[in-house]
mmCIF file of C-alpha atoms in Angstrom:
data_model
loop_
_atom_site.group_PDB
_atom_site.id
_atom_site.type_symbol
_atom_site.label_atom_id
_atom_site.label_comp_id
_atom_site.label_asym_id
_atom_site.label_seq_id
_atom_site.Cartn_x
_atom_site.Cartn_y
_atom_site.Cartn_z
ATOM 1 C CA UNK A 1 -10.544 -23.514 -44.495
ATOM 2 C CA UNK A 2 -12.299 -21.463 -46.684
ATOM 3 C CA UNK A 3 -12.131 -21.954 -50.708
ATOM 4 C CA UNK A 4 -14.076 -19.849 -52.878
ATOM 5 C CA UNK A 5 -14.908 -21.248 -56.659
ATOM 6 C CA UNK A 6 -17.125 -19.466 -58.573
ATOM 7 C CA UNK A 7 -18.569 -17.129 -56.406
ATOM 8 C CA UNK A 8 -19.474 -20.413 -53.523
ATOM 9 C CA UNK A 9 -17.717 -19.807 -50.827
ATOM 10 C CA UNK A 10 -16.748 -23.030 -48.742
ATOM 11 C CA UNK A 11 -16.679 -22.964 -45.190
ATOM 12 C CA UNK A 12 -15.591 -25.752 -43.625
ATOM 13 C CA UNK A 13 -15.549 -25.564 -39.538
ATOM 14 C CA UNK A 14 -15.236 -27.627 -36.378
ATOM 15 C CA UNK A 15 -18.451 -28.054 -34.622
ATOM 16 C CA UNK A 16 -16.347 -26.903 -30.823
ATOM 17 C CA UNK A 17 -19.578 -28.907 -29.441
ATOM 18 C CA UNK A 18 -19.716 -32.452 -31.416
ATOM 19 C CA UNK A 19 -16.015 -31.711 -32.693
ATOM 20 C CA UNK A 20 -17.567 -32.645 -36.016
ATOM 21 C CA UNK A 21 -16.345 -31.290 -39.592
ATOM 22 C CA UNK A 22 -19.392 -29.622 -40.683
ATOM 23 C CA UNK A 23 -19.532 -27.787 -44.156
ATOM 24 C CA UNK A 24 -22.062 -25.318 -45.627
ATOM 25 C CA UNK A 25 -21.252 -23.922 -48.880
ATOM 26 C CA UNK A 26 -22.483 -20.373 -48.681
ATOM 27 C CA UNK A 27 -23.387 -19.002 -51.744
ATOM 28 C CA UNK A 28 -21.664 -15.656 -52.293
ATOM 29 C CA UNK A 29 -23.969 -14.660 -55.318
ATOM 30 C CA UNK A 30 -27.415 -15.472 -53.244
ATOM 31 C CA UNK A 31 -29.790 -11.990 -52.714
ATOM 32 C CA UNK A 32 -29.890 -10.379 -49.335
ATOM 33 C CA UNK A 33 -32.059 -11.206 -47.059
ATOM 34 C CA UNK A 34 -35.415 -8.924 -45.968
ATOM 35 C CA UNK A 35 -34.976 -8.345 -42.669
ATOM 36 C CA UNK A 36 -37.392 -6.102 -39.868
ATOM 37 C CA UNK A 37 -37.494 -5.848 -36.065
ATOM 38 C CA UNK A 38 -41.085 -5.645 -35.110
ATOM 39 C CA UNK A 39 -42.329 -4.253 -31.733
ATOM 40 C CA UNK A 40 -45.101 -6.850 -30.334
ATOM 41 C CA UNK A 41 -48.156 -5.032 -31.677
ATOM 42 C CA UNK A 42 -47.088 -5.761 -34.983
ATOM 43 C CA UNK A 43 -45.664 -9.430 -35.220
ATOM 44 C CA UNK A 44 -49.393 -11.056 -35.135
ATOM 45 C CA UNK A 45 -50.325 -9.385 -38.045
ATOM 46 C CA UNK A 46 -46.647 -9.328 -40.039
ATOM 47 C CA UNK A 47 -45.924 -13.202 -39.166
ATOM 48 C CA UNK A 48 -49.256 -15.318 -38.459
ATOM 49 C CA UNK A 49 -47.680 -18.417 -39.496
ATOM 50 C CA UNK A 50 -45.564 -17.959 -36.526
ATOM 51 C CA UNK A 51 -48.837 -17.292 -34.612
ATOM 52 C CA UNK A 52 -49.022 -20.822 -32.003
ATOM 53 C CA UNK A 53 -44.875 -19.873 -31.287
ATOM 54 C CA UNK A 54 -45.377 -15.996 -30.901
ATOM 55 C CA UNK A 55 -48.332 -16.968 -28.067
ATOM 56 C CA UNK A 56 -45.582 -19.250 -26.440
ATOM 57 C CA UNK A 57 -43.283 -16.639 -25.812
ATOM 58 C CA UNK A 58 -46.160 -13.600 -24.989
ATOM 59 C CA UNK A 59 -47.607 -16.228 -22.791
ATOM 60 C CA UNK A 60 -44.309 -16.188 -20.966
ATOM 61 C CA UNK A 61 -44.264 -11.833 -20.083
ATOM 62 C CA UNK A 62 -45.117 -11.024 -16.574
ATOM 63 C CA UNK A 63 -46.720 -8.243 -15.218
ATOM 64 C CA UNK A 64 -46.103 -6.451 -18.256
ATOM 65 C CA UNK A 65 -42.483 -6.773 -19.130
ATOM 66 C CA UNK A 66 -41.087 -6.479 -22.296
ATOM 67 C CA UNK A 67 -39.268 -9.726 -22.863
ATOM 68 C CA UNK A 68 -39.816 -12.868 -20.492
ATOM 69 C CA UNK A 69 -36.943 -14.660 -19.205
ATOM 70 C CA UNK A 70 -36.271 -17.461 -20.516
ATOM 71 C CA UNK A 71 -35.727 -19.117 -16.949
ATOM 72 C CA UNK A 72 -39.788 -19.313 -17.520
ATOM 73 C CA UNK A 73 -39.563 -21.971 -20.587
ATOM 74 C CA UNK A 74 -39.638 -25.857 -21.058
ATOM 75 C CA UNK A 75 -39.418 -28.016 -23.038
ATOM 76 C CA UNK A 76 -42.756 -28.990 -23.533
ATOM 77 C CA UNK A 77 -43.661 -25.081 -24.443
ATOM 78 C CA UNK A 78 -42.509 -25.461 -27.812
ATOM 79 C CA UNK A 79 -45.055 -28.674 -28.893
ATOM 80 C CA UNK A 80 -45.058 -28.376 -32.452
ATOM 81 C CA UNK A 81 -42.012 -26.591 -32.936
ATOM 82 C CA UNK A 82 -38.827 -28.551 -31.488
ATOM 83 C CA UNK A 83 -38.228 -29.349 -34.975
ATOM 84 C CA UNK A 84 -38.161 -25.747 -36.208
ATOM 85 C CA UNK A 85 -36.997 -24.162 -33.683
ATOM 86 C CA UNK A 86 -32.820 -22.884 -32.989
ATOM 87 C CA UNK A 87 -32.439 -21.457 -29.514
ATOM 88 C CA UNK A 88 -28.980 -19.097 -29.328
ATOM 89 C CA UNK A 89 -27.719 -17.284 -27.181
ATOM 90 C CA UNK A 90 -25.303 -13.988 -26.725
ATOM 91 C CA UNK A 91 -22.264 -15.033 -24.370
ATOM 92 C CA UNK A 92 -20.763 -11.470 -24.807
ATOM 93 C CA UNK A 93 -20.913 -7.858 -25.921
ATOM 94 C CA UNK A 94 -20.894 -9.144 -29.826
ATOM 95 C CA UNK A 95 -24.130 -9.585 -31.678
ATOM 96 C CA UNK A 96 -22.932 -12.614 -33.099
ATOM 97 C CA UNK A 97 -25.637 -15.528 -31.205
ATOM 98 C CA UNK A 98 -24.073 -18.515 -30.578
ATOM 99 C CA UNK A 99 -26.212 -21.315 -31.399
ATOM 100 C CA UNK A 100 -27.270 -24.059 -28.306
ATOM 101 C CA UNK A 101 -30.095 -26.006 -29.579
ATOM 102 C CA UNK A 102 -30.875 -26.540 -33.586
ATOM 103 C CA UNK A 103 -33.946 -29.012 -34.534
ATOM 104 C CA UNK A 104 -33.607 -31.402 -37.201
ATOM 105 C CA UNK A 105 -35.812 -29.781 -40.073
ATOM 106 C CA UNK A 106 -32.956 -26.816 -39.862
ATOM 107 C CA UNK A 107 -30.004 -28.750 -39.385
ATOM 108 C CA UNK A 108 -31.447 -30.843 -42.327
ATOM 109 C CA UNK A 109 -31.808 -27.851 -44.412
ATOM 110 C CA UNK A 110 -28.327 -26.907 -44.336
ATOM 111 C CA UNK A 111 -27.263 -30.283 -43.925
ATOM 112 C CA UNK A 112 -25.622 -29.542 -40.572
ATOM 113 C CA UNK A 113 -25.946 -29.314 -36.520
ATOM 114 C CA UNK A 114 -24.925 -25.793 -35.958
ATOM 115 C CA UNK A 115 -25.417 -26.249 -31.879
ATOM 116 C CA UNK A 116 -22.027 -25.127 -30.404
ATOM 117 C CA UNK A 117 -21.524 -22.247 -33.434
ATOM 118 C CA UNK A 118 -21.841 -18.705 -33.742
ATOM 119 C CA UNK A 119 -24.010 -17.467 -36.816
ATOM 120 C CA UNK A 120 -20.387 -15.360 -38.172
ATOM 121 C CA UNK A 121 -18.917 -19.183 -38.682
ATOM 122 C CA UNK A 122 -21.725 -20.613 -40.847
ATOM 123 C CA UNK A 123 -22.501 -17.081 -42.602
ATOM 124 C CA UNK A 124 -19.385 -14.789 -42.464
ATOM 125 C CA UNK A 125 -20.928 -12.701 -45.850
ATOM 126 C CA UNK A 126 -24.330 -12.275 -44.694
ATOM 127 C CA UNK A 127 -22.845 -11.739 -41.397
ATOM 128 C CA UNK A 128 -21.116 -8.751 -41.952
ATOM 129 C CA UNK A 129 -23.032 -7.378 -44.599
ATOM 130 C CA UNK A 130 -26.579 -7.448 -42.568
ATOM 131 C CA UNK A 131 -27.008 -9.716 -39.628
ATOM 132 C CA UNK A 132 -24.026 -7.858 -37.498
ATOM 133 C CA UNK A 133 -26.453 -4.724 -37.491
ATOM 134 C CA UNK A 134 -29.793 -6.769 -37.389
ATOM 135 C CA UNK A 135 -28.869 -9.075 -34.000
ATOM 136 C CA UNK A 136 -27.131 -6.028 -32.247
ATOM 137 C CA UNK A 137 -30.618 -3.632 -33.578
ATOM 138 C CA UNK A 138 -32.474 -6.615 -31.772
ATOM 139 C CA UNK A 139 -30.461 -6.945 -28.839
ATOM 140 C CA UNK A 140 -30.571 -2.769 -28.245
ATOM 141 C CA UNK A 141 -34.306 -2.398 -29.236
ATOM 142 C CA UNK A 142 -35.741 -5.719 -27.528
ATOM 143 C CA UNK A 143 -38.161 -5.904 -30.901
ATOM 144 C CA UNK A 144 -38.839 -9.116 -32.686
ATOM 145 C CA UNK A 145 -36.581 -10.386 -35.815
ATOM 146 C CA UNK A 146 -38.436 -11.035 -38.938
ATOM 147 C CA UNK A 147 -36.041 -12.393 -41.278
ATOM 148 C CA UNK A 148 -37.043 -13.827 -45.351
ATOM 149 C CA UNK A 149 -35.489 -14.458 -48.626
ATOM 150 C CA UNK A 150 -34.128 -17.073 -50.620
ATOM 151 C CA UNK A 151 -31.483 -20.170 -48.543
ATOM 152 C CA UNK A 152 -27.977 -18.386 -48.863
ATOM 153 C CA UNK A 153 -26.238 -22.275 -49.701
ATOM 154 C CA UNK A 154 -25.088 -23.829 -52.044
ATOM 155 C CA UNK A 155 -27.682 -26.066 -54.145
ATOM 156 C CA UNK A 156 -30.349 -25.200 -51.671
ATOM 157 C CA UNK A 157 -30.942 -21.205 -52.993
ATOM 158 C CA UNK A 158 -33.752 -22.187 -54.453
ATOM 159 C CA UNK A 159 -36.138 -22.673 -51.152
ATOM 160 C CA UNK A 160 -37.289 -19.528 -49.353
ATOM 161 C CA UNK A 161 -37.005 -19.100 -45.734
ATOM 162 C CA UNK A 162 -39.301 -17.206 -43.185
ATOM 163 C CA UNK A 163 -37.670 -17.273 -39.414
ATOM 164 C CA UNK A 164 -38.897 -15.289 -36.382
ATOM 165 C CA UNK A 165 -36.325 -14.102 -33.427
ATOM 166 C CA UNK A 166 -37.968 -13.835 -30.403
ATOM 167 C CA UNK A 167 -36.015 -12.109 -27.401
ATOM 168 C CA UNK A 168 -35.658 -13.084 -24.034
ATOM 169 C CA UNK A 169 -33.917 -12.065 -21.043
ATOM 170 C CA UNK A 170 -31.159 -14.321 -19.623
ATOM 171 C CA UNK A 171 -31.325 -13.587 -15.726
ATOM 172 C CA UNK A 172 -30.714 -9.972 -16.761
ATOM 173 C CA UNK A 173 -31.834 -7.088 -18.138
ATOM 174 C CA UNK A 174 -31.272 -6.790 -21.674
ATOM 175 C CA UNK A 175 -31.548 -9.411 -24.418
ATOM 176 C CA UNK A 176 -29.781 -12.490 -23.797
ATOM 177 C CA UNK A 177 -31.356 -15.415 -26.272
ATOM 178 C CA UNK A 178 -33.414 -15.767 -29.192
ATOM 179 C CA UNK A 179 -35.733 -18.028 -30.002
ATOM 180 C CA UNK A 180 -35.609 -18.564 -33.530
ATOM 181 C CA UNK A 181 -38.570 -20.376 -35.350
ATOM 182 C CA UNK A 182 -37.820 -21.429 -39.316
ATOM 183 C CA UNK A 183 -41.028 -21.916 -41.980
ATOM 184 C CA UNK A 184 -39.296 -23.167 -45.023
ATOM 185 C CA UNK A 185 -41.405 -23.219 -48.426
#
């Protein structure tokens, strides 16, 4: 159900994982996000704060590949991070990740578990104003998201978010997950 009152839209949705009610309230007035795909010669310099994350996933390449599989990863890798990290995936031919894994310092930012979700259910405006191109640019390109601006919700628009997407291959060729890591300030 989706209710829209002065320019907040609503959007109330069943969690298919935890078959919670989980409810964001999206702010249809909030500024668009700035958003860049990077090619790996550029992300060090663009995104140090991500630095420790970005050396996780390089550290994962083999023999010069573009994208490592993410076959290669465990749990452990991501030491410092699990709690601001989101790992998606793409099931299909839509750009739209579905979310699998989502640490608590994000799900406590928009005061919701989004694992089981697809970004379109959380964020339908952003969604198909930007992030419909963005996710299918990285998914054609293999480059690296860089993604900032101000919290599209309701009563949190005033904290500014910073989140890198790092590709990887899911058994095949092309991009099959993201890694997302989220600096909030």
């Amino acid at each position: 159900m989706d209710l829209d009152t002065q320019g907040v839209r609503y959007v109330a949705a069943t969690n298919p994982v935890t078959g919670l009610l989980n409810q964001i309230e999206e702010d249809e007035n909030a500024p668009l996000f700035n958003l860049r795909r990077l090619p790996m010669d550029k992300v060090f310099e663009a995104a140090p704060e991500f630095s420790s994350l970005i050396g996780v996933w390089d550290g994962k390449r083999r023999g010069g590949e573009a994208l490592p599989d993410w076959s290669r990863f465990d749990f452990v890798d991501f030491r410092g991070w699990h709690s601001d990290i989101v790992i998606s995936c793409f099931p299909d031919a839509e750009p739209d990740p579905l979310f699998r894994i989502s640490g608590e310092n994000f799900n406590g930012l928009v005061n919701s578990n989004i694992a089981g979700a697809r970004f379109s259910t959380y964020w339908p405006r952003l969604f198909g104003i930007q992030f419909r191109d963005h996710f299918q640019t990285i998914r054609d390109t293999g480059n690296i998201g860089l993604v900032e601006g101000r919290l599209a919700a309701q009563s949190r628009g005033f904290l500014t978010v910073q989140v890198i997407e790092l590709p990887c291959r899911d058994g095949g060729d092309g991009v099959g997950r993201l890694i997302h890591g989220i600096r909030v300030s």
